Amino acid sequence: MEEYGKLYLIPTRLGDTPPLEVLPMTIKKIIENIDDYIVENEKTARRFIKRVSPGKSQPSLKINVLNKYTSEGERNTFLNPCLKGTSVGLLSEAGCPAIADPGAEIVSLAHEMKIKVVPLVGPSSLLLALMASGMNGQNFAFNGYLPIDKVERKQKIKTLERLSSEQNQTQIFIETPYRNNKLLEDLTTFLHSDTKLCVACDITLPTEYIKTMTAKEWKKNKEDFHKRPSIFILKRN
């Protein structure tokens, strides 16, 4: 029986930093040996591969795009090279594949097909933010995006704050970058004044900003997070 290829989960940068400043040499070695990729955006994926391995032939790359327009039937063919002994790389648009990323569907499919999954080391904005927040790293939850509707958002913020207090659980969430300032305004309005809130912005970039303060202290803060990738973390004692 022919040995299956592997599915490599390849992390990418969180911004426009030189790849090998934030990624281990293992990433370069794997990329140089793989021509089949599953990506969210072909243009940025090709640019990243070229930055990591300038000498790699771009015409030799076989790229499948996984996004909201990809049909289930199409997605289910993406790992066919593995069945023929060829390894495939899954690239996230930013950070680690399958973490707040559609790549999780491919990883699940790989397990169903008995294909070995190999996660590689690289930056995860969620974990880096949690590490730097000073909040409970033993018990935490990632909640994705909060509701846009103001009434529903207020209720969700209050619920997360209550869960944090009752379960000693750190609550992590994100927002579309152009709505960051509005979310921060809502958080400082709806949270108890002594609830701790961390905003981790532009992680690993020269403009990196990570600060934990109470909601009351954040009200006085004038930092602008508009269109800057940010992670929000709250913890109420």
CSV table of C-alpha atoms in Angstrom, one decimal:
chain,number,residue,atom,x,y,z
A,1,MET,CA,0.0,0.0,0.0
A,2,GLU,CA,1.4,3.4,-1.0
A,3,GLU,CA,2.2,5.6,2.0
A,4,TYR,CA,0.0,8.7,2.3
A,5,GLY,CA,1.5,12.2,2.2
A,6,LYS,CA,1.1,14.4,5.2
A,7,LEU,CA,-0.9,17.6,5.9
A,8,TYR,CA,1.4,20.2,7.2
A,9,LEU,CA,-0.2,23.1,9.2
A,10,ILE,CA,2.0,26.1,8.2
A,11,PRO,CA,1.8,29.3,10.3
A,12,THR,CA,2.3,32.6,8.6
A,13,ARG,CA,3.3,36.1,9.9
A,14,LEU,CA,0.8,38.4,11.7
A,15,GLY,CA,1.9,41.3,9.6
A,16,ASP,CA,4.6,42.5,7.2
A,17,THR,CA,7.7,41.4,9.2
A,18,PRO,CA,10.6,39.4,7.7
A,19,PRO,CA,9.3,35.8,7.9
A,20,LEU,CA,12.3,34.3,9.6
A,21,GLU,CA,12.2,36.9,12.4
A,22,VAL,CA,9.0,35.3,13.7
A,23,LEU,CA,9.0,31.8,12.1
A,24,PRO,CA,11.4,28.9,12.8
A,25,MET,CA,13.7,27.6,10.0
A,26,THR,CA,11.5,24.5,9.9
A,27,ILE,CA,8.9,26.5,8.0
A,28,LYS,CA,11.4,27.4,5.3
A,29,LYS,CA,12.5,23.7,4.9
A,30,ILE,CA,8.9,22.4,4.7
A,31,ILE,CA,7.9,25.1,2.1
A,32,GLU,CA,10.9,24.3,0.0
A,33,ASN,CA,9.7,20.6,-0.2
A,34,ILE,CA,6.0,21.2,-0.8
A,35,ASP,CA,4.3,22.3,-4.0
A,36,ASP,CA,0.6,21.6,-3.1
A,37,TYR,CA,-1.1,24.2,-0.9
A,38,ILE,CA,-4.5,25.0,0.5
A,39,VAL,CA,-4.8,28.7,1.2
A,40,GLU,CA,-7.4,31.4,1.9
A,41,ASN,CA,-6.0,33.9,-0.6
A,42,GLU,CA,-3.8,32.8,-3.5
A,43,LYS,CA,-2.1,36.2,-4.0
A,44,THR,CA,-1.0,36.7,-0.4
A,45,ALA,CA,0.0,33.0,-0.1
A,46,ARG,CA,2.3,33.2,-3.2
A,47,ARG,CA,3.8,36.4,-1.8
A,48,PHE,CA,4.5,34.7,1.5
A,49,ILE,CA,6.0,31.6,-0.1
A,50,LYS,CA,8.3,33.8,-2.2
A,51,ARG,CA,9.4,35.7,0.9
A,52,VAL,CA,10.3,32.5,2.7
A,53,SER,CA,11.9,30.8,-0.2
A,54,PRO,CA,12.8,33.3,-3.0
A,55,GLY,CA,14.3,30.5,-5.2
A,56,LYS,CA,11.2,28.4,-5.2
A,57,SER,CA,9.5,28.0,-8.6
A,58,GLN,CA,6.1,29.8,-8.5
A,59,PRO,CA,4.7,28.1,-11.7
A,60,SER,CA,5.3,24.7,-10.0
A,61,LEU,CA,2.9,25.6,-7.1
A,62,LYS,CA,-0.5,23.9,-7.1
A,63,ILE,CA,-2.8,26.1,-5.0
A,64,ASN,CA,-6.4,25.4,-3.9
A,65,VAL,CA,-8.4,28.3,-2.4
A,66,LEU,CA,-10.5,27.6,0.7
A,67,ASN,CA,-12.9,30.4,1.6
A,68,LYS,CA,-16.6,31.0,2.0
A,69,TYR,CA,-17.2,30.4,-1.7
A,70,THR,CA,-15.6,26.9,-1.7
A,71,SER,CA,-18.2,24.2,-2.2
A,72,GLU,CA,-18.1,21.1,0.0
A,73,GLY,CA,-17.5,18.9,-3.1
A,74,GLU,CA,-14.5,21.0,-4.1
A,75,ARG,CA,-13.1,21.1,-0.6
A,76,ASN,CA,-13.3,17.3,-0.3
A,77,THR,CA,-10.8,17.0,-3.2
A,78,PHE,CA,-8.1,19.2,-1.7
A,79,LEU,CA,-6.3,16.3,0.1
A,80,ASN,CA,-6.3,13.9,-2.9
A,81,PRO,CA,-2.6,14.5,-3.4
A,82,CYS,CA,-2.0,13.0,0.0
A,83,LEU,CA,-3.7,9.8,-1.1
A,84,LYS,CA,-1.1,9.5,-3.8
A,85,GLY,CA,1.9,10.1,-1.4
A,86,THR,CA,2.3,13.8,-1.9
A,87,SER,CA,2.3,16.1,1.1
A,88,VAL,CA,0.1,19.2,1.3
A,89,GLY,CA,0.6,22.5,3.1
A,90,LEU,CA,-2.3,24.3,4.8
A,91,LEU,CA,-1.5,28.0,5.0
A,92,SER,CA,-3.4,30.5,7.2
A,93,GLU,CA,-3.9,34.1,6.0
A,94,ALA,CA,-2.3,35.2,9.3
A,95,GLY,CA,-1.0,33.2,12.2
A,96,CYS,CA,-1.8,29.6,12.8
A,97,PRO,CA,-4.0,27.4,10.5
A,98,ALA,CA,-7.3,26.2,11.9
A,99,ILE,CA,-7.3,28.6,14.8
A,100,ALA,CA,-10.1,31.2,14.1
A,101,ASP,CA,-9.5,30.1,10.5
A,102,PRO,CA,-11.5,28.0,8.0
A,103,GLY,CA,-8.6,25.5,7.8
A,104,ALA,CA,-10.2,23.5,10.6
A,105,GLU,CA,-12.5,21.9,8.1
A,106,ILE,CA,-9.5,20.5,6.2
A,107,VAL,CA,-7.8,19.2,9.3
A,108,SER,CA,-11.0,17.4,10.3
A,109,LEU,CA,-11.2,16.0,6.8
A,110,ALA,CA,-7.6,14.8,7.0
A,111,HIS,CA,-8.4,12.8,10.2
A,112,GLU,CA,-11.4,11.2,8.5
A,113,MET,CA,-9.2,10.2,5.6
A,114,LYS,CA,-6.5,8.8,8.0
A,115,ILE,CA,-3.9,11.4,6.8
A,116,LYS,CA,-1.2,12.4,9.3
A,117,VAL,CA,-1.6,16.0,10.5
A,118,VAL,CA,1.6,17.8,11.4
A,119,PRO,CA,1.2,21.2,13.2
A,120,LEU,CA,4.3,23.5,12.9
A,121,VAL,CA,5.4,26.1,15.3
A,122,GLY,CA,4.6,29.7,14.6
A,123,PRO,CA,2.8,32.8,16.0
A,124,SER,CA,-0.7,32.7,17.3
A,125,SER,CA,-2.1,36.1,18.0
A,126,LEU,CA,-4.6,34.6,20.5
A,127,LEU,CA,-2.0,32.8,22.6
A,128,LEU,CA,0.6,35.6,22.4
A,129,ALA,CA,-2.0,38.1,23.6
A,130,LEU,CA,-3.1,35.8,26.5
A,131,MET,CA,0.6,35.3,27.4
A,132,ALA,CA,1.1,39.0,27.6
A,133,SER,CA,-2.2,39.9,29.3
A,134,GLY,CA,-1.3,38.8,32.9
A,135,MET,CA,-4.7,37.0,33.1
A,136,ASN,CA,-5.6,33.4,33.9
A,137,GLY,CA,-3.9,31.1,31.4
A,138,GLN,CA,-5.1,28.0,33.1
A,139,ASN,CA,-8.8,28.5,32.2
A,140,PHE,CA,-9.8,30.6,29.2
A,141,ALA,CA,-12.3,30.7,26.3
A,142,PHE,CA,-12.1,32.2,22.8
A,143,ASN,CA,-15.4,33.6,21.8
A,144,GLY,CA,-14.8,34.9,18.2
A,145,TYR,CA,-16.7,38.0,17.3
A,146,LEU,CA,-19.3,39.7,19.6
A,147,PRO,CA,-22.7,40.6,18.2
A,148,ILE,CA,-23.0,43.8,16.2
A,149,ASP,CA,-26.4,44.7,17.5
A,150,LYS,CA,-26.0,47.0,20.5
A,151,VAL,CA,-28.5,45.3,22.8
A,152,GLU,CA,-27.2,41.9,22.0
A,153,ARG,CA,-23.6,43.1,22.4
A,154,LYS,CA,-24.3,44.6,25.8
A,155,GLN,CA,-25.9,41.3,26.9
A,156,LYS,CA,-22.9,39.3,25.6
A,157,ILE,CA,-20.4,41.5,27.3
A,158,LYS,CA,-22.3,41.2,30.6
A,159,THR,CA,-22.5,37.4,30.1
A,160,LEU,CA,-18.8,37.0,29.5
A,161,GLU,CA,-18.0,39.2,32.5
A,162,ARG,CA,-20.2,37.1,34.7
A,163,LEU,CA,-18.7,33.8,33.4
A,164,SER,CA,-15.2,35.2,34.0
A,165,SER,CA,-16.1,36.0,37.6
A,166,GLU,CA,-18.0,32.8,38.4
A,167,GLN,CA,-15.6,30.4,36.7
A,168,ASN,CA,-12.3,32.3,37.1
A,169,GLN,CA,-12.1,32.2,33.3
A,170,THR,CA,-10.3,34.6,31.0
A,171,GLN,CA,-12.5,35.6,28.1
A,172,ILE,CA,-10.9,36.3,24.7
A,173,PHE,CA,-12.6,37.9,21.6
A,174,ILE,CA,-11.9,39.8,18.4
A,175,GLU,CA,-13.4,42.4,16.2
A,176,THR,CA,-13.3,43.6,12.6
A,177,PRO,CA,-10.3,46.1,12.8
A,178,TYR,CA,-12.3,49.1,11.6
A,179,ARG,CA,-14.8,48.6,14.5
A,180,ASN,CA,-12.1,48.2,17.2
A,181,ASN,CA,-12.6,51.7,18.7
A,182,LYS,CA,-16.4,51.2,18.9
A,183,LEU,CA,-15.9,47.9,20.7
A,184,LEU,CA,-13.5,49.4,23.2
A,185,GLU,CA,-16.1,52.2,23.8
A,186,ASP,CA,-18.8,49.6,24.5
A,187,LEU,CA,-16.6,47.6,26.7
A,188,THR,CA,-15.7,50.5,28.9
A,189,THR,CA,-19.4,51.5,29.0
A,190,PHE,CA,-20.9,48.1,29.9
A,191,LEU,CA,-18.1,46.5,32.1
A,192,HIS,CA,-17.8,47.0,35.8
A,193,SER,CA,-15.2,49.8,36.4
A,194,ASP,CA,-12.8,47.4,38.1
A,195,THR,CA,-12.9,44.6,35.5
A,196,LYS,CA,-9.6,44.1,33.8
A,197,LEU,CA,-9.3,44.5,30.1
A,198,CYS,CA,-6.3,43.8,27.8
A,199,VAL,CA,-6.0,45.1,24.3
A,200,ALA,CA,-3.2,43.4,22.3
A,201,CYS,CA,-2.6,45.2,19.0
A,202,ASP,CA,-0.2,44.7,16.1
A,203,ILE,CA,1.4,41.7,17.8
A,204,THR,CA,5.0,41.0,16.6
A,205,LEU,CA,5.0,44.2,14.5
A,206,PRO,CA,7.2,47.3,15.2
A,207,THR,CA,3.9,49.1,16.3
A,208,GLU,CA,3.0,46.3,18.8
A,209,TYR,CA,0.9,47.6,21.7
A,210,ILE,CA,-0.2,45.4,24.6
A,211,LYS,CA,-1.7,46.9,27.8
A,212,THR,CA,-3.9,45.6,30.6
A,213,MET,CA,-5.9,48.1,32.7
A,214,THR,CA,-9.3,48.3,34.4
A,215,ALA,CA,-12.3,49.4,32.3
A,216,LYS,CA,-12.2,52.7,34.3
A,217,GLU,CA,-8.6,53.3,33.3
A,218,TRP,CA,-9.3,52.4,29.6
A,219,LYS,CA,-11.9,55.2,29.6
A,220,LYS,CA,-9.1,57.7,30.0
A,221,ASN,CA,-6.9,56.1,27.3
A,222,LYS,CA,-6.6,57.9,24.0
A,223,GLU,CA,-4.9,55.1,22.0
A,224,ASP,CA,-6.3,54.6,18.5
A,225,PHE,CA,-6.9,51.0,17.4
A,226,HIS,CA,-8.7,51.8,14.1
A,227,LYS,CA,-7.9,49.2,11.4
A,228,ARG,CA,-5.2,47.7,13.6
A,229,PRO,CA,-5.5,43.9,14.2
A,230,SER,CA,-6.4,43.5,17.9
A,231,ILE,CA,-7.2,40.9,20.5
A,232,PHE,CA,-9.5,41.8,23.4
A,233,ILE,CA,-9.3,40.0,26.7
A,234,LEU,CA,-11.3,40.5,29.9
A,235,LYS,CA,-11.1,39.1,33.4
A,236,ARG,CA,-13.2,39.9,36.4
A,237,ASN,CA,-12.1,38.7,39.8
